[in-house]
Coordinates of C-alpha atoms in Angstrom, one line a residue:
M240 CA -10.3 11.1 32.9
S241 CA -13.1 13.6 33.2
N242 CA -16.1 13.8 31.0
T243 CA -15.0 17.3 29.8
T244 CA -11.7 15.9 28.4
P245 CA -11.6 16.6 24.6
R246 CA -12.0 13.5 22.5
I247 CA -10.1 13.3 19.4
L248 CA -11.1 10.8 16.9
I249 CA -8.6 9.7 14.2
V250 CA -10.2 8.0 11.2
G251 CA -7.5 5.7 9.6
G252 CA -4.2 4.4 10.8
G253 CA -2.1 4.8 7.7
Y254 CA 0.8 7.5 7.3
A255 CA -1.1 10.6 8.2
G256 CA -3.3 8.9 10.8
F257 CA -0.3 6.9 12.6
Y258 CA 2.0 10.0 12.7
T259 CA -0.8 12.2 14.0
A260 CA -1.5 9.9 17.0
W261 CA 2.2 9.4 17.4
K262 CA 3.1 13.1 17.5
L263 CA -0.2 13.9 19.7
E264 CA 1.2 11.6 22.3
K265 CA 4.4 13.6 22.3
H266 CA 2.7 17.1 22.4
L267 CA -0.4 16.6 24.7
R268 CA 0.1 16.6 28.3
R269 CA -1.2 13.5 30.0
G270 CA -4.9 13.8 30.6
E271 CA -5.2 16.8 28.1
A272 CA -7.2 14.8 25.6
Q273 CA -8.4 11.3 24.8
V274 CA -7.2 10.0 21.2
T275 CA -8.9 7.1 19.5
I276 CA -7.8 5.8 16.2
V277 CA -9.9 3.4 14.2
D278 CA -8.7 1.5 11.3
P279 CA -9.7 -2.1 9.8
L280 CA -6.1 -3.1 10.1
P281 CA -4.1 -3.1 13.5
Y282 CA -0.8 -1.7 11.7
M283 CA 0.5 1.3 9.5
T284 CA 2.0 0.0 6.2
Y285 CA 5.1 1.7 4.9
Q286 CA 4.1 1.7 1.3
P287 CA 7.5 2.5 -0.2
F288 CA 8.6 -0.7 0.9
L289 CA 5.9 -2.6 -1.0
P290 CA 7.9 -3.1 -4.2
E291 CA 10.8 -4.6 -2.2
V292 CA 8.4 -6.7 -0.3
A293 CA 7.2 -8.3 -3.6
A294 CA 10.7 -8.9 -4.6
G295 CA 11.6 -10.7 -1.3
S296 CA 13.9 -8.0 -0.3
I297 CA 12.1 -7.0 2.9
E298 CA 10.2 -9.4 5.2
A299 CA 6.7 -8.4 5.0
R300 CA 6.1 -7.9 8.9
H301 CA 9.1 -5.7 9.0
S302 CA 7.4 -3.0 6.6
V303 CA 4.4 -2.6 8.9
V304 CA 4.2 -0.8 12.1
S305 CA 2.0 -2.2 14.9
L306 CA -0.5 0.6 16.2
R307 CA -0.8 -1.0 19.6
R308 CA 3.0 -1.4 20.0
H309 CA 3.9 2.2 19.2
L310 CA 0.8 4.1 20.3
K311 CA 1.3 4.0 24.1
R312 CA -1.6 6.3 25.0
T313 CA -3.9 6.0 22.2
R314 CA -7.1 4.0 22.3
V315 CA -6.8 1.7 19.0
V316 CA -9.9 0.3 17.7
T317 CA -9.8 -2.4 14.9
A318 CA -12.9 -1.5 12.8
K319 CA -14.3 0.6 9.9
I320 CA -15.7 4.1 10.1
T321 CA -19.0 3.7 7.9
G322 CA -20.3 7.1 8.6
I323 CA -19.4 10.7 9.9
D324 CA -22.2 12.9 11.1
H325 CA -20.1 16.0 11.9
A326 CA -23.1 18.1 12.5
N327 CA -23.7 16.1 15.5
K328 CA -20.1 15.1 16.2
V329 CA -20.7 11.3 15.9
A330 CA -19.2 8.7 13.8
T331 CA -20.5 5.1 13.0
V332 CA -18.0 2.4 14.0
T333 CA -18.5 -1.0 12.2
P334 CA -16.5 -3.9 13.7
T335 CA -15.9 -7.1 11.9
L336 CA -17.8 -8.9 14.6
G337 CA -20.7 -7.5 16.6
E338 CA -23.0 -4.4 16.0
P339 CA -22.2 -1.0 14.8
W340 CA -22.2 1.7 17.5
Q341 CA -21.9 5.4 17.6
E342 CA -18.6 7.1 18.6
E343 CA -18.8 10.8 19.9
Y344 CA -16.1 13.2 19.5
D345 CA -15.0 16.7 19.8
Q346 CA -12.3 16.8 17.1
I347 CA -12.3 14.4 14.2
V348 CA -9.1 13.9 12.1
V349 CA -9.8 12.3 8.7
T350 CA -6.8 10.4 7.4
A351 CA -8.4 7.4 5.6
G352 CA -6.0 7.4 2.7
A353 CA -6.5 6.1 -0.8
V354 CA -7.4 3.0 -2.6
S355 CA -6.5 1.7 -6.1
R356 CA -8.5 3.5 -8.9
T357 CA -9.6 1.3 -11.5
F358 CA -11.8 1.5 -14.8
P359 CA -14.4 -0.9 -16.0
I360 CA -12.1 -2.8 -18.1
P361 CA -13.2 -6.4 -18.8
G362 CA -11.2 -8.7 -16.6
I363 CA -9.3 -6.4 -14.5
A364 CA -11.4 -6.6 -11.3
D365 CA -11.3 -10.3 -11.4
N366 CA -7.6 -11.0 -12.5
A367 CA -5.5 -7.9 -11.6
I368 CA -3.9 -7.2 -8.2
G369 CA -3.0 -3.8 -6.9
L370 CA -0.1 -2.5 -4.9
K371 CA -1.6 -0.5 -1.9
T372 CA -1.4 -3.1 1.0
I373 CA 1.1 -5.5 2.4
E374 CA -1.3 -8.4 1.6
E375 CA -1.1 -7.5 -2.1
A376 CA 2.6 -7.2 -2.0
V377 CA 3.0 -10.6 -0.4
A378 CA 0.4 -12.1 -3.0
I379 CA 2.5 -10.9 -5.9
R380 CA 5.6 -12.1 -4.7
D381 CA 4.1 -15.6 -4.0
K382 CA 2.3 -15.6 -7.3
L383 CA 5.5 -15.0 -9.3
F384 CA 7.6 -17.7 -7.1
S385 CA 4.8 -20.1 -7.5
N386 CA 4.7 -19.5 -11.2
F387 CA 8.4 -20.4 -11.7
D388 CA 7.8 -23.7 -9.9
K389 CA 4.9 -24.4 -12.1
A390 CA 6.6 -23.4 -15.3
A391 CA 9.8 -25.4 -14.3
T392 CA 7.6 -28.7 -14.7
L393 CA 6.1 -27.8 -18.1
P394 CA 7.8 -28.4 -21.4
P395 CA 8.8 -25.3 -23.3
G396 CA 5.9 -23.5 -25.1
P397 CA 3.1 -20.9 -24.8
E398 CA 1.7 -21.9 -21.5
R399 CA 5.2 -22.0 -19.7
E400 CA 6.0 -18.5 -21.1
R401 CA 2.6 -17.2 -19.9
L402 CA 3.3 -18.3 -16.5
L403 CA 6.7 -16.4 -16.7
T404 CA 5.1 -13.0 -18.1
V405 CA 4.5 -10.1 -16.0
V406 CA 2.3 -7.1 -16.9
V407 CA 2.3 -4.0 -14.8
V408 CA -0.2 -1.1 -15.6
G409 CA 0.8 2.3 -14.6
G410 CA 4.2 4.2 -15.3
G411 CA 4.3 6.1 -12.0
F412 CA 6.8 5.7 -9.1
A413 CA 5.0 2.7 -7.9
G414 CA 4.5 1.0 -11.1
I415 CA 8.2 1.5 -12.2
E416 CA 9.6 0.3 -8.8
V417 CA 7.6 -3.0 -8.7
F418 CA 8.2 -3.5 -12.3
A419 CA 11.9 -3.1 -11.8
E420 CA 12.0 -5.2 -8.7
L421 CA 10.1 -8.0 -10.1
R422 CA 12.4 -8.0 -13.2
S423 CA 15.4 -8.1 -10.8
I424 CA 14.1 -11.0 -8.7
A425 CA 12.9 -13.1 -11.8
S426 CA 16.6 -12.8 -13.2
A427 CA 18.0 -13.9 -9.9
L428 CA 15.5 -16.8 -9.7
L429 CA 16.7 -18.3 -12.9
K430 CA 19.9 -19.2 -11.4
K431 CA 17.9 -21.6 -9.3
Y432 CA 15.8 -23.1 -12.2
P433 CA 18.1 -24.5 -14.8
E434 CA 15.0 -25.7 -16.8
L435 CA 14.1 -22.1 -17.5
S436 CA 15.8 -19.4 -19.7
F437 CA 15.9 -15.7 -19.5
E438 CA 14.3 -15.5 -23.2
E439 CA 11.2 -17.2 -21.5
T440 CA 10.5 -14.4 -19.0
H441 CA 8.7 -11.5 -20.3
F442 CA 8.1 -8.3 -18.5
H443 CA 5.6 -5.6 -19.9
L444 CA 4.9 -2.1 -18.5
V445 CA 1.9 -0.2 -20.0
E446 CA 1.6 3.4 -19.6
A447 CA -1.4 5.5 -21.0
M448 CA 0.8 8.6 -21.2
G449 CA 3.6 9.5 -23.4
R450 CA 6.3 9.1 -20.8
I451 CA 6.9 7.5 -17.4
M452 CA 7.6 9.0 -13.8
P453 CA 6.4 12.5 -14.3
E454 CA 8.0 13.5 -11.0
V455 CA 11.5 13.4 -12.6
S456 CA 12.9 15.1 -15.6
L457 CA 12.2 13.8 -19.2
E458 CA 15.9 13.1 -19.4
T459 CA 16.0 10.9 -16.3
S460 CA 12.7 9.2 -17.2
K461 CA 14.4 8.2 -20.5
W462 CA 17.3 6.9 -18.7
V463 CA 15.1 4.7 -16.6
M464 CA 13.4 3.4 -19.7
K465 CA 16.7 2.4 -21.3
S466 CA 17.8 0.8 -18.0
L467 CA 14.7 -1.3 -18.0
G468 CA 15.0 -2.2 -21.5
E469 CA 18.6 -3.3 -21.1
R470 CA 17.3 -5.8 -18.4
G471 CA 14.6 -7.2 -20.4
G472 CA 11.8 -4.9 -19.6
A473 CA 9.5 -3.7 -22.3
V474 CA 7.7 -0.4 -21.8
H475 CA 4.6 0.5 -23.9
L476 CA 3.8 4.1 -23.8
D477 CA 0.8 5.8 -25.1
T478 CA -1.0 2.5 -24.6
Q479 CA -3.9 1.4 -22.6
V480 CA -5.1 -1.9 -21.4
T481 CA -8.5 -2.9 -22.9
G482 CA -9.1 -6.2 -21.6
A483 CA -7.6 -8.9 -19.3
V484 CA -9.9 -12.1 -19.8
G485 CA -8.9 -15.8 -20.1
G486 CA -5.1 -15.1 -19.3
N487 CA -4.7 -12.6 -22.1
V488 CA -4.0 -8.9 -21.5
E489 CA -5.3 -6.8 -24.7
L490 CA -3.6 -3.4 -25.3
S491 CA -5.3 -0.6 -27.3
T492 CA -2.5 -1.0 -29.9
G493 CA -4.1 -4.5 -30.7
E494 CA -1.2 -6.4 -29.2
V495 CA -2.3 -9.4 -26.9
I496 CA 0.1 -10.4 -24.1
P497 CA -0.7 -13.8 -22.5
S498 CA 0.1 -13.4 -18.7
D499 CA -0.6 -15.0 -15.5
L500 CA 0.3 -11.9 -13.3
I501 CA -1.1 -8.4 -13.8
V502 CA -0.2 -5.7 -11.3
W503 CA -2.3 -2.6 -11.5
T504 CA -0.7 0.7 -10.2
A505 CA -2.6 3.1 -12.5
G506 CA -3.8 5.8 -10.1
V507 CA -5.4 6.1 -6.6
M508 CA -8.6 7.6 -5.2
A509 CA -9.6 8.9 -1.9
N510 CA -11.1 6.3 0.3
P511 CA -14.7 6.1 -1.0
T512 CA -16.2 4.5 2.1
V513 CA -15.4 7.4 4.4
V514 CA -15.7 10.1 1.9
R515 CA -19.1 9.2 0.9
G516 CA -20.3 8.2 4.1
S517 CA -19.6 11.8 5.6
D518 CA -21.2 15.3 5.6
L519 CA -17.9 16.9 5.3
P520 CA -17.2 19.1 2.2
V521 CA -15.8 17.3 -0.8
E522 CA -14.0 18.8 -3.9
E523 CA -14.5 17.7 -7.4
R524 CA -11.9 14.9 -7.4
G525 CA -13.6 13.3 -4.4
R526 CA -11.3 14.4 -1.8
I527 CA -12.2 16.2 1.5
R528 CA -11.7 19.9 1.0
T529 CA -9.0 21.0 3.5
R530 CA -7.5 24.5 4.3
A531 CA -3.7 25.0 4.2
D532 CA -3.9 24.9 8.2
L533 CA -5.3 21.3 7.6
R534 CA -8.8 22.2 9.1
V535 CA -11.5 21.0 6.9
G536 CA -13.2 23.8 4.9
S537 CA -12.2 26.5 2.3
E538 CA -10.3 29.7 2.5
D539 CA -13.5 31.5 3.5
E540 CA -15.0 29.1 5.9
I541 CA -13.8 26.7 8.6
V542 CA -15.6 23.4 9.7
E543 CA -14.8 23.6 13.2
G544 CA -13.5 20.5 15.0
A545 CA -12.7 18.6 11.7
W546 CA -9.1 18.1 10.2
A547 CA -7.9 16.1 7.3
A548 CA -4.7 15.2 5.7
G549 CA -2.8 12.7 3.4
D550 CA -4.3 11.1 0.3
V551 CA -7.9 11.6 1.4
A552 CA -7.5 15.4 1.6
A553 CA -7.2 18.2 -0.9
V554 CA -4.7 20.3 0.8
P555 CA -3.5 23.5 -1.0
D556 CA 0.0 23.5 -1.8
L557 CA 1.3 26.9 -1.1
T558 CA 4.7 26.6 -2.8
G559 CA 2.8 26.4 -6.1
G560 CA 4.4 23.1 -7.1
G561 CA 1.3 20.8 -6.7
V562 CA -1.0 19.4 -9.3
G563 CA -4.0 21.6 -9.8
G564 CA -2.8 23.9 -6.8
Y565 CA -3.0 20.9 -4.4
C566 CA -0.4 18.7 -2.7
V567 CA 0.2 15.5 -4.5
P568 CA -0.9 12.2 -2.7
N569 CA 2.4 10.9 -1.7
A570 CA 4.2 9.8 1.6
Q571 CA 6.3 12.8 1.8
H572 CA 3.3 15.1 2.2
A573 CA 1.3 12.8 4.3
V574 CA 3.8 12.3 7.1
R575 CA 4.8 16.0 7.2
Q576 CA 1.2 17.1 7.1
A577 CA 0.4 14.7 10.1
K578 CA 3.4 16.2 12.1
L579 CA 2.0 19.5 11.6
M580 CA -1.5 18.7 12.3
A581 CA -0.7 17.2 15.7
K582 CA 0.9 20.5 16.5
N583 CA -2.0 22.5 15.1
I584 CA -4.7 20.3 17.1
T585 CA -2.7 20.9 20.3
A586 CA -2.6 24.6 19.6
V587 CA -6.2 24.9 19.0
L588 CA -7.0 22.8 22.2
R589 CA -5.0 25.4 24.0
G590 CA -6.6 28.4 22.6
E591 CA -3.7 29.2 20.1
L592 CA -3.8 29.6 16.2
P593 CA -2.8 26.8 13.8
V594 CA 0.0 27.2 11.3
E595 CA -0.4 26.6 7.5
Y596 CA 1.4 23.7 5.8
V597 CA 4.1 24.7 3.5
H598 CA 6.5 22.0 2.1
K599 CA 8.5 22.2 -1.1
N600 CA 9.2 18.7 -2.6
L601 CA 12.8 17.6 -1.6
G602 CA 13.0 15.5 -4.7
A603 CA 12.1 11.9 -5.7
V604 CA 14.0 8.6 -5.3
A605 CA 13.3 5.3 -6.6
G606 CA 14.7 1.8 -6.3
L607 CA 15.0 0.0 -9.7
G608 CA 15.8 -3.4 -8.4
L609 CA 18.9 -4.6 -6.6
Y610 CA 21.8 -2.1 -6.7
N611 CA 20.1 0.3 -9.1
G612 CA 18.1 3.3 -8.6
V613 CA 17.3 7.1 -9.6
F614 CA 17.2 10.2 -7.5
Q615 CA 16.2 13.6 -8.7
S616 CA 16.1 16.8 -6.8
G617 CA 15.8 20.0 -9.0
K618 CA 18.4 19.7 -11.7
L619 CA 20.4 17.3 -9.8
A620 CA 20.0 13.6 -11.0
L621 CA 21.7 10.5 -9.5
K622 CA 21.7 7.2 -11.2
G623 CA 22.5 3.7 -10.7
F624 CA 24.3 2.4 -7.5
I625 CA 24.6 5.8 -5.7
A626 CA 21.0 6.5 -6.3
W627 CA 20.1 3.0 -5.0
L628 CA 22.1 3.7 -1.8
A629 CA 20.3 7.2 -1.4
H630 CA 16.9 5.2 -1.8
R631 CA 17.7 2.8 0.8
G632 CA 19.3 5.4 3.0
Y633 CA 16.3 7.6 2.9
H634 CA 13.6 5.0 3.3
G635 CA 15.6 3.2 6.1
L636 CA 15.7 6.4 8.1
A637 CA 12.1 7.5 7.3
M638 CA 10.7 4.2 8.8
P639 CA 8.9 5.0 11.9
S640 CA 10.6 4.0 15.2
W641 CA 14.2 2.6 15.9
E642 CA 12.6 -0.8 16.3
R643 CA 11.3 -0.9 12.9
K644 CA 14.4 0.7 11.4
W645 CA 16.6 -1.9 12.9
R646 CA 14.5 -4.8 11.6
V647 CA 14.4 -3.5 8.1
I648 CA 18.2 -2.5 8.1
W649 CA 19.1 -6.0 9.7
G650 CA 17.2 -7.7 7.0
W651 CA 19.1 -5.9 4.3
W652 CA 22.4 -6.7 6.0
N653 CA 21.5 -10.4 6.1
N654 CA 20.5 -10.4 2.3
L655 CA 23.8 -8.8 1.5
W656 CA 25.6 -11.9 2.6
L657 CA 22.9 -14.6 2.3
G658 CA 20.9 -13.4 -0.6
R659 CA 17.1 -12.7 -0.8
D660 CA 14.8 -15.4 0.7
I661 CA 13.0 -17.0 -2.4
V662 CA 10.7 -19.3 -0.1
N663 CA 7.2 -19.5 -1.7
L664 CA 4.5 -19.4 0.8
S665 CA 1.5 -19.0 -1.3
T666 CA -0.3 -22.0 0.3
V667 CA -0.4 -19.8 3.5
Q668 CA -3.6 -18.4 2.0
H669 CA -5.1 -21.9 2.5
P670 CA -3.4 -23.2 5.6
R671 CA -5.9 -26.1 6.2
Y672 CA -5.4 -27.8 2.8
V673 CA -3.3 -30.6 4.2
F674 CA -5.3 -31.1 7.3
E675 CA -8.5 -31.1 5.2
E676 CA -7.0 -33.5 2.6
F677 CA -6.2 -36.3 5.2
A678 CA -8.7 -35.5 7.9
A679 CA -10.9 -38.4 9.1
R680 CA -14.6 -37.7 8.5
P681 CA -17.7 -39.7 9.9
K682 CA -19.2 -42.0 7.4
P683 CA -22.7 -40.8 6.3
P684 CA -25.4 -42.5 8.0
A685 CA -26.5 -45.9 6.3
A686 CA -29.8 -45.8 4.5
S687 CA -32.6 -47.2 6.6
A688 CA -33.9 -50.5 5.5
V689 CA -37.5 -50.0 3.8
P690 CA -39.8 -53.1 4.2
A691 CA -40.7 -54.6 0.9
K692 CA -44.4 -54.0 0.0
E693 CA -46.7 -57.1 -0.2
P694 CA -47.9 -58.1 -3.5
A695 CA -51.6 -56.9 -4.3
G696 CA -54.2 -59.3 -3.2
T697 CA -52.1 -61.2 -0.8
K698 CA -53.4 -62.0 2.8
S699 CA -51.6 -62.8 5.9

């Protein structure tokens, strides 16, 4: 490959980053450009599956996509981008081991995604867990299963019920789905724990607004609340968490909920490491200012050689349906933006004009635990089992590559006949605990003998 070959640097290997690289491999002729993708993780996480991973319905490894396996002609670098100097078209790559280096590029694609947005509430940073990564979903699952094991050995009482109490903060899609999935698996687990009763399990969802799931109609959201209530889930509207210290979740209403598992899903923000470390323009909400054709810039100004998409980018919603005039940060937009961006980058490299991104939301679909779901598209609303089938059908087909689709669908098929796997692997976080407990260690060296001092005044 010659030194004049355009170098495309993709920052972030999530939805938008992976799909951009994947589609560039299809659109670009061999040798037409050199594509590099940089991400701290060697895989893309299919985030809509995280609630089902937390509930044991999907194997964790099946809900991620290996970058190296599926990006055949892309250079994959497992590291962080800690600085972007677009004026000189160079980015700082910081690996886990070794020294940082400067990566030169001709075109940069910023798709660093988003992270959980929290507030300085006492105890949240130390005791809550988010739901943005596969590791967090696995930890939630193992924590719940482990708490059932611990509770089964305790006598009935406050400590037992604290272990069996889950608090989810945030009533958007992610919060509702993980709340419903955890309630579903907890009810199923009770069949395996005759020592425990349904009345000892408590599930609370805390939402600061006056309703849940703003993506669906008010009538549909009320149906979801009713469905959750019928299955033992308590929803607290117009309520905020004010503290989470000492195993107690304090609410703005004055109520205190003893809980050992707090899941935080109350909002996201653009990846601050990438945004703050770059010289690209940023809008008031901390996202990279992006044009409708996915080039960085404004309607009147273009930052040549810079592109952005997904949760890190403020992309204008030309359909008029976005919040504040911008596309909402979800997978539906990220995937479609990435596919168009790959076409636009290819077009620009060939001297053609890029196309503006226009996509009207097709609707919203959510799983509410096993065999229950909700689907909304315009005025059409489906509820219950048929919506659950629509949820699994949509996401099963949306999973990238047939290899990944088959693994997920095969897992669902097995669960239909064999039931969900409830093995608790929390100790995988400390894999050497047994080895360390019984490993032989060298004895400390014996203290060297110190000769006794002669009494004063004696002579040999």
